[in-house]
GROMACS .gro file of C-alpha atoms in nm:
model
  313
    1MET     CA    1  -0.412  -0.151   1.275
    2ASP     CA    2  -0.077  -0.230   1.108
    3MET     CA    3  -0.067  -0.242   0.729
    4PRO     CA    4  -0.047  -0.567   0.541
    5LEU     CA    5   0.302  -0.691   0.509
    6ALA     CA    6   0.503  -0.613   0.190
    7SER     CA    7   0.426  -0.866  -0.086
    8THR     CA    8   0.575  -0.947  -0.420
    9HIS     CA    9   0.214  -0.965  -0.548
   10MET     CA   10  -0.025  -0.674  -0.599
   11ILE     CA   11  -0.292  -0.651  -0.323
   12THR     CA   12  -0.638  -0.569  -0.460
   13ILE     CA   13  -0.844  -0.337  -0.248
   14ASP     CA   14  -1.184  -0.505  -0.249
   15SER     CA   15  -1.430  -0.572   0.025
   16ALA     CA   16  -1.230  -0.861   0.170
   17ALA     CA   17  -0.917  -0.648   0.197
   18LEU     CA   18  -1.116  -0.361   0.367
   19ARG     CA   19  -1.276  -0.611   0.612
   20ALA     CA   20  -0.928  -0.738   0.707
   21TRP     CA   21  -0.811  -0.382   0.768
   22PRO     CA   22  -1.080  -0.205   0.966
   23LEU     CA   23  -1.050   0.171   1.031
   24PRO     CA   24  -0.979   0.290   1.388
   25MET     CA   25  -1.297   0.392   1.566
   26PRO     CA   26  -1.321   0.653   1.848
   27PRO     CA   27  -1.470   0.535   2.176
   28ALA     CA   28  -1.836   0.576   2.223
   29GLU     CA   29  -1.775   0.844   2.495
   30GLY     CA   30  -1.506   1.010   2.280
   31ASP     CA   31  -1.536   1.393   2.208
   32LYS     CA   32  -1.436   1.576   1.891
   33GLU     CA   33  -1.071   1.574   2.000
   34ARG     CA   34  -1.067   1.199   2.006
   35ARG     CA   35  -1.191   1.194   1.646
   36GLY     CA   36  -0.899   1.394   1.527
   37HIS     CA   37  -0.816   1.751   1.430
   38VAL     CA   38  -0.742   1.806   1.060
   39LEU     CA   39  -0.586   2.117   0.913
   40ILE     CA   40  -0.653   2.199   0.533
   41VAL     CA   41  -0.416   2.453   0.384
   42GLY     CA   42  -0.526   2.550   0.028
   43GLY     CA   43  -0.751   2.773  -0.178
   44SER     CA   44  -0.699   3.076  -0.379
   45CYS     CA   45  -0.885   3.372  -0.518
   46GLU     CA   46  -0.952   3.175  -0.838
   47MET     CA   47  -1.020   2.838  -0.667
   48PRO     CA   48  -1.158   2.886  -0.321
   49GLY     CA   49  -1.404   2.587  -0.384
   50ALA     CA   50  -1.125   2.329  -0.385
   51VAL     CA   51  -1.058   2.387  -0.011
   52ILE     CA   52  -1.414   2.376   0.068
   53LEU     CA   53  -1.451   2.030  -0.113
   54ALA     CA   54  -1.155   1.895   0.058
   55ALA     CA   55  -1.263   2.018   0.412
   56THR     CA   56  -1.618   1.882   0.371
   57ALA     CA   57  -1.481   1.555   0.269
   58ALA     CA   58  -1.243   1.540   0.570
   59LEU     CA   59  -1.545   1.586   0.807
   60ARG     CA   60  -1.753   1.335   0.621
   61ALA     CA   61  -1.471   1.079   0.666
   62GLY     CA   62  -1.503   1.113   1.042
   63ALA     CA   63  -1.257   1.384   1.153
   64GLY     CA   64  -1.393   1.560   1.452
   65LYS     CA   65  -1.228   1.910   1.436
   66LEU     CA   66  -1.145   2.126   1.139
   67THR     CA   67  -0.925   2.410   1.078
   68ILE     CA   68  -0.882   2.575   0.735
   69ALA     CA   69  -0.602   2.810   0.625
   70THR     CA   70  -0.673   2.987   0.305
   71GLY     CA   71  -0.619   3.308   0.119
   72ALA     CA   72  -0.727   3.620   0.310
   73SER     CA   73  -0.918   3.733  -0.001
   74VAL     CA   74  -1.155   3.428   0.013
   75ALA     CA   75  -1.138   3.344   0.392
   76GLN     CA   76  -1.475   3.499   0.468
   77LEU     CA   77  -1.638   3.315   0.177
   78VAL     CA   78  -1.483   2.983   0.295
   79ALA     CA   79  -1.592   3.052   0.650
   80LEU     CA   80  -1.950   3.113   0.542
   81ALA     CA   81  -1.935   2.783   0.333
   82MET     CA   82  -1.792   2.584   0.618
   83PRO     CA   83  -1.957   2.694   0.951
   84GLU     CA   84  -1.806   2.381   1.118
   85ALA     CA   85  -1.444   2.523   1.065
   86ARG     CA   86  -1.207   2.770   1.219
   87VAL     CA   87  -1.090   2.961   0.915
   88ILE     CA   88  -0.754   3.151   0.906
   89GLY     CA   89  -0.683   3.405   0.636
   90LEU     CA   90  -0.324   3.407   0.495
   91ARG     CA   91  -0.152   3.693   0.298
   92GLU     CA   92  -0.130   3.598  -0.068
   93THR     CA   93   0.126   3.645  -0.342
   94VAL     CA   94   0.050   3.802  -0.663
   95GLN     CA   95   0.063   3.469  -0.828
   96GLY     CA   96  -0.202   3.315  -0.601
   97GLY     CA   97   0.016   3.148  -0.342
   98PHE     CA   98   0.084   3.243   0.025
   99GLU     CA   99   0.342   3.482   0.150
  100ARG     CA  100   0.626   3.362   0.372
  101ASP     CA  101   0.479   3.498   0.688
  102ALA     CA  102   0.219   3.215   0.657
  103LEU     CA  103   0.457   2.988   0.849
  104GLY     CA  104   0.440   3.210   1.159
  105VAL     CA  105   0.060   3.198   1.146
  106LEU     CA  106   0.048   2.810   1.095
  107ASP     CA  107   0.332   2.731   1.333
  108PRO     CA  108   0.124   2.746   1.653
  109LEU     CA  109  -0.117   2.489   1.505
  110ALA     CA  110   0.153   2.226   1.437
  111ASP     CA  111   0.135   2.084   1.791
  112LYS     CA  112  -0.251   2.072   1.792
  113ILE     CA  113  -0.344   1.886   1.478
  114ASP     CA  114  -0.350   1.508   1.395
  115ALA     CA  115  -0.345   1.541   1.004
  116VAL     CA  116  -0.284   1.813   0.758
  117LEU     CA  117  -0.374   1.838   0.383
  118ILE     CA  118  -0.178   2.100   0.187
  119GLY     CA  119  -0.238   2.179  -0.172
  120PRO     CA  120  -0.600   2.190  -0.301
  121GLY     CA  121  -0.667   2.502  -0.499
  122MET     CA  122  -0.323   2.648  -0.432
  123GLN     CA  123  -0.142   2.841  -0.704
  124ASP     CA  124   0.212   2.964  -0.740
  125GLU     CA  125   0.406   2.633  -0.718
  126ALA     CA  126   0.735   2.783  -0.611
  127ALA     CA  127   0.575   2.972  -0.320
  128THR     CA  128   0.377   2.654  -0.222
  129ALA     CA  129   0.689   2.445  -0.224
  130ALA     CA  130   0.867   2.693  -0.004
  131LEU     CA  131   0.581   2.691   0.241
  132VAL     CA  132   0.575   2.306   0.256
  133ARG     CA  133   0.946   2.295   0.288
  134ALA     CA  134   0.929   2.532   0.590
  135LEU     CA  135   0.632   2.346   0.755
  136LEU     CA  136   0.745   1.994   0.724
  137PRO     CA  137   1.001   2.012   1.009
  138ARG     CA  138   0.730   2.127   1.237
  139LEU     CA  139   0.495   1.847   1.152
  140ALA     CA  140   0.695   1.545   1.285
  141GLY     CA  141   0.453   1.301   1.402
  142THR     CA  142   0.157   1.447   1.204
  143SER     CA  143  -0.002   1.262   0.913
  144VAL     CA  144   0.077   1.477   0.604
  145VAL     CA  145  -0.115   1.461   0.278
  146LEU     CA  146   0.023   1.672  -0.013
  147ASP     CA  147  -0.197   1.728  -0.323
  148ALA     CA  148  -0.202   1.947  -0.632
  149ASN     CA  149   0.073   2.215  -0.633
  150ALA     CA  150   0.194   2.114  -0.285
  151MET     CA  151   0.354   1.804  -0.442
  152GLY     CA  152   0.577   2.046  -0.626
  153ILE     CA  153   0.827   2.035  -0.344
  154VAL     CA  154   0.960   1.718  -0.509
  155THR     CA  155   1.075   1.929  -0.805
  156ASN     CA  156   1.148   2.242  -0.588
  157PRO     CA  157   1.334   2.085  -0.286
  158ASP     CA  158   1.557   2.386  -0.205
  159GLN     CA  159   1.589   2.693  -0.419
  160ASP     CA  160   1.925   2.773  -0.259
  161ASP     CA  161   2.087   2.437  -0.352
  162ASP     CA  162   2.001   2.318  -0.703
  163ASP     CA  163   2.298   2.081  -0.695
  164GLY     CA  164   2.196   1.911  -0.375
  165PRO     CA  165   2.110   1.533  -0.343
  166PRO     CA  166   1.790   1.398  -0.484
  167PHE     CA  167   1.481   1.490  -0.284
  168ARG     CA  168   1.353   1.266  -0.014
  169PHE     CA  169   1.103   1.328   0.265
  170ALA     CA  170   1.247   1.291   0.616
  171GLU     CA  171   0.918   1.143   0.733
  172THR     CA  172   0.676   0.951   0.506
  173VAL     CA  173   0.393   1.157   0.360
  174ILE     CA  174   0.107   1.079   0.123
  175LEU     CA  175   0.118   1.212  -0.236
  176THR     CA  176  -0.184   1.181  -0.464
  177PRO     CA  177  -0.078   1.250  -0.829
  178HIS     CA  178  -0.264   1.157  -1.146
  179ALA     CA  179  -0.044   1.046  -1.440
  180GLY     CA  180   0.004   1.401  -1.568
  181GLU     CA  181   0.121   1.527  -1.226
  182MET     CA  182   0.345   1.218  -1.183
  183ALA     CA  183   0.510   1.303  -1.519
  184HIS     CA  184   0.576   1.664  -1.405
  185LEU     CA  185   0.714   1.540  -1.069
  186SER     CA  186   0.927   1.254  -1.205
  187GLY     CA  187   1.045   1.433  -1.516
  188ARG     CA  188   0.926   1.137  -1.725
  189ALA     CA  189   0.686   1.139  -2.022
  190LYS     CA  190   0.316   1.087  -1.935
  191GLU     CA  191   0.306   0.811  -2.189
  192GLU     CA  192   0.574   0.632  -1.978
  193ILE     CA  193   0.373   0.672  -1.664
  194VAL     CA  194   0.045   0.545  -1.833
  195ALA     CA  195   0.237   0.248  -1.976
  196ASP     CA  196   0.387   0.138  -1.626
  197PRO     CA  197   0.194   0.287  -1.349
  198ASP     CA  198   0.301   0.009  -1.111
  199GLY     CA  199   0.667   0.089  -1.174
  200ALA     CA  200   0.625   0.453  -1.161
  201ALA     CA  201   0.437   0.451  -0.829
  202ARG     CA  202   0.693   0.207  -0.684
  203ALA     CA  203   0.989   0.408  -0.796
  204ALA     CA  204   0.841   0.728  -0.657
  205ALA     CA  205   0.748   0.582  -0.330
  206GLN     CA  206   1.092   0.439  -0.264
  207ALA     CA  207   1.281   0.754  -0.405
  208TRP     CA  208   1.076   1.007  -0.206
  209ASN     CA  209   0.982   0.811   0.102
  210ALA     CA  210   0.611   0.855   0.041
  211VAL     CA  211   0.282   0.672   0.014
  212VAL     CA  212   0.199   0.728  -0.346
  213ALA     CA  213  -0.148   0.697  -0.489
  214LEU     CA  214  -0.117   0.715  -0.870
  215LYS     CA  215  -0.472   0.802  -0.956
  216GLY     CA  216  -0.654   0.661  -1.267
  217ALA     CA  217  -0.925   0.424  -1.368
  218ARG     CA  218  -0.693   0.162  -1.195
  219THR     CA  219  -0.532   0.337  -0.904
  220VAL     CA  220  -0.194   0.209  -0.782
  221ILE     CA  221  -0.078   0.272  -0.440
  222SER     CA  222   0.284   0.213  -0.345
  223ALA     CA  223   0.457   0.267  -0.009
  224PRO     CA  224   0.816   0.255   0.125
  225GLU     CA  225   0.688  -0.055   0.333
  226GLY     CA  226   0.386  -0.268   0.273
  227GLY     CA  227   0.177  -0.323  -0.035
  228PRO     CA  228   0.167  -0.256  -0.318
  229TRP     CA  229  -0.212  -0.215  -0.362
  230GLN     CA  230  -0.444  -0.150  -0.668
  231HIS     CA  231  -0.804  -0.040  -0.688
  232GLU     CA  232  -1.028  -0.080  -0.991
  233GLY     CA  233  -1.373   0.065  -0.966
  234GLY     CA  234  -1.576   0.381  -0.972
  235ASN     CA  235  -1.662   0.526  -1.311
  236VAL     CA  236  -1.576   0.805  -1.548
  237GLY     CA  237  -1.806   1.037  -1.369
  238LEU     CA  238  -1.530   1.077  -1.111
  239ALA     CA  239  -1.322   1.241  -1.376
  240ILE     CA  240  -1.461   1.587  -1.296
  241SER     CA  241  -1.326   1.913  -1.149
  242GLY     CA  242  -1.291   1.887  -0.778
  243SER     CA  243  -1.292   1.506  -0.753
  244GLY     CA  244  -0.924   1.489  -0.654
  245ASP     CA  245  -0.984   1.753  -0.379
  246THR     CA  246  -1.258   1.537  -0.233
  247LEU     CA  247  -1.033   1.230  -0.244
  248ALA     CA  248  -0.746   1.410  -0.074
  249GLY     CA  249  -0.995   1.540   0.188
  250ILE     CA  250  -1.124   1.188   0.263
  251ILE     CA  251  -0.775   1.061   0.300
  252ALA     CA  252  -0.690   1.345   0.544
  253GLY     CA  253  -0.994   1.286   0.745
  254LEU     CA  254  -0.923   0.912   0.782
  255ALA     CA  255  -0.565   0.995   0.876
  256ALA     CA  256  -0.691   1.230   1.146
  257ARG     CA  257  -0.886   0.956   1.300
  258GLY     CA  258  -0.569   0.744   1.344
  259ALA     CA  259  -0.554   0.541   1.034
  260THR     CA  260  -0.206   0.478   0.903
  261LEU     CA  261  -0.084   0.654   0.598
  262ALA     CA  262  -0.121   0.348   0.378
  263GLN     CA  263  -0.462   0.258   0.532
  264ALA     CA  264  -0.600   0.610   0.499
  265THR     CA  265  -0.495   0.615   0.138
  266CYS     CA  266  -0.632   0.266   0.043
  267TRP     CA  267  -0.956   0.328   0.218
  268GLY     CA  268  -0.990   0.674   0.078
  269VAL     CA  269  -0.947   0.552  -0.277
  270ALA     CA  270  -1.208   0.274  -0.219
  271LEU     CA  271  -1.460   0.505  -0.061
  272HIS     CA  272  -1.400   0.774  -0.334
  273ALA     CA  273  -1.482   0.506  -0.601
  274ARG     CA  274  -1.779   0.367  -0.423
  275ALA     CA  275  -1.922   0.709  -0.377
  276GLY     CA  276  -1.903   0.754  -0.749
  277GLU     CA  277  -2.087   0.426  -0.808
  278GLN     CA  278  -2.367   0.519  -0.557
  279LEU     CA  279  -2.406   0.867  -0.734
  280ALA     CA  280  -2.415   0.707  -1.078
  281LEU     CA  281  -2.710   0.498  -0.968
  282ARG     CA  282  -2.909   0.813  -0.895
  283PHE     CA  283  -2.785   1.067  -1.146
  284GLY     CA  284  -2.625   0.857  -1.431
  285VAL     CA  285  -2.259   0.797  -1.496
  286LEU     CA  286  -2.204   1.143  -1.622
  287GLY     CA  287  -2.318   1.464  -1.461
  288TYR     CA  288  -2.296   1.424  -1.078
  289LEU     CA  289  -2.082   1.684  -0.906
  290ALA     CA  290  -1.761   1.659  -0.697
  291ARG     CA  291  -1.954   1.840  -0.418
  292GLU     CA  292  -2.196   1.545  -0.397
  293ILE     CA  293  -1.923   1.283  -0.332
  294PRO     CA  294  -1.862   1.359   0.038
  295ALA     CA  295  -2.216   1.303   0.149
  296GLU     CA  296  -2.193   0.939   0.028
  297ILE     CA  297  -1.896   0.860   0.257
  298PRO     CA  298  -2.051   0.817   0.604
  299ALA     CA  299  -2.300   0.553   0.478
  300LEU     CA  300  -2.028   0.372   0.295
  301MET     CA  301  -1.814   0.367   0.598
  302GLU     CA  302  -2.104   0.223   0.803
  303GLN     CA  303  -2.165  -0.030   0.534
  304ALA     CA  304  -1.796  -0.144   0.540
  305ALA     CA  305  -1.799  -0.159   0.914
  306ARG     CA  306  -2.109  -0.387   0.927
  307SER     CA  307  -1.943  -0.604   0.661
  308SER     CA  308  -1.637  -0.624   0.874
  309SER     CA  309  -1.832  -0.724   1.192
  310ASP     CA  310  -2.083  -0.958   1.027
  311GLY     CA  311  -1.850  -1.125   0.766
  312ILE     CA  312  -2.067  -0.988   0.472
  313SER     CA  313  -1.883  -0.957   0.143
   0.00000   0.00000   0.00000
């Protein structure tokens, strides 16, 4: 379904907005290919769990097929943790990124995937930016989500041309920064971002040709076309290690199913927040874990789908 038209007013992502923007559903007779193939590129020897969290979330969001590309040093661990996935080991740099030959390993997958998430748990921002820069031309027509260090391509656009034009994606992608990451990417003070998140998200979306989800207690989502949107909800329990990885995975899983970039982002933010609310009812506001978030997503999607068909608020 197409995104709501651009508006001069902020669109609040609530139950009514989600009902008006239902997620695409695979046909009843559809196989795993029809549900979408998602590729997760990430992880490192110090943070193998990030890619596991993101991959689990992508499947819980409804993707039908999963491939994970991660560091060779942790590939076996990740494969054991994710028996649903094909896992590919990539050679690693000393700093924890991936060597340049990763492009040759990943290139054959480019025509087989519907969505790709790059970044969770990756280290070595320069090496990560180089890999993203090399991969993007091969991902035309694929939904791309960049998270964590993969967003660093914005500040490392071309190591051979420091005096080139300001960075801009050739095709729209999704970026998921929090205020600190946005400050790093934009070169502005974090205090400026916090003071005007709407303006920061809007400026980044237009300058970089990206759907930008500026995360916070109030998440602001801006796109080159459509929106802008805001979401308030969840709780402080979501401010925990790994939470951002699960959000990125949810978004990638929804995009693999066929949601537009803006729709996948808006729904992903809402589902992530509602998962936190459900977990707080059982565990309390503080103390639930990021690994527990993905299991809440299927029921929340079913609930939203019933509300959409029955007109329930």
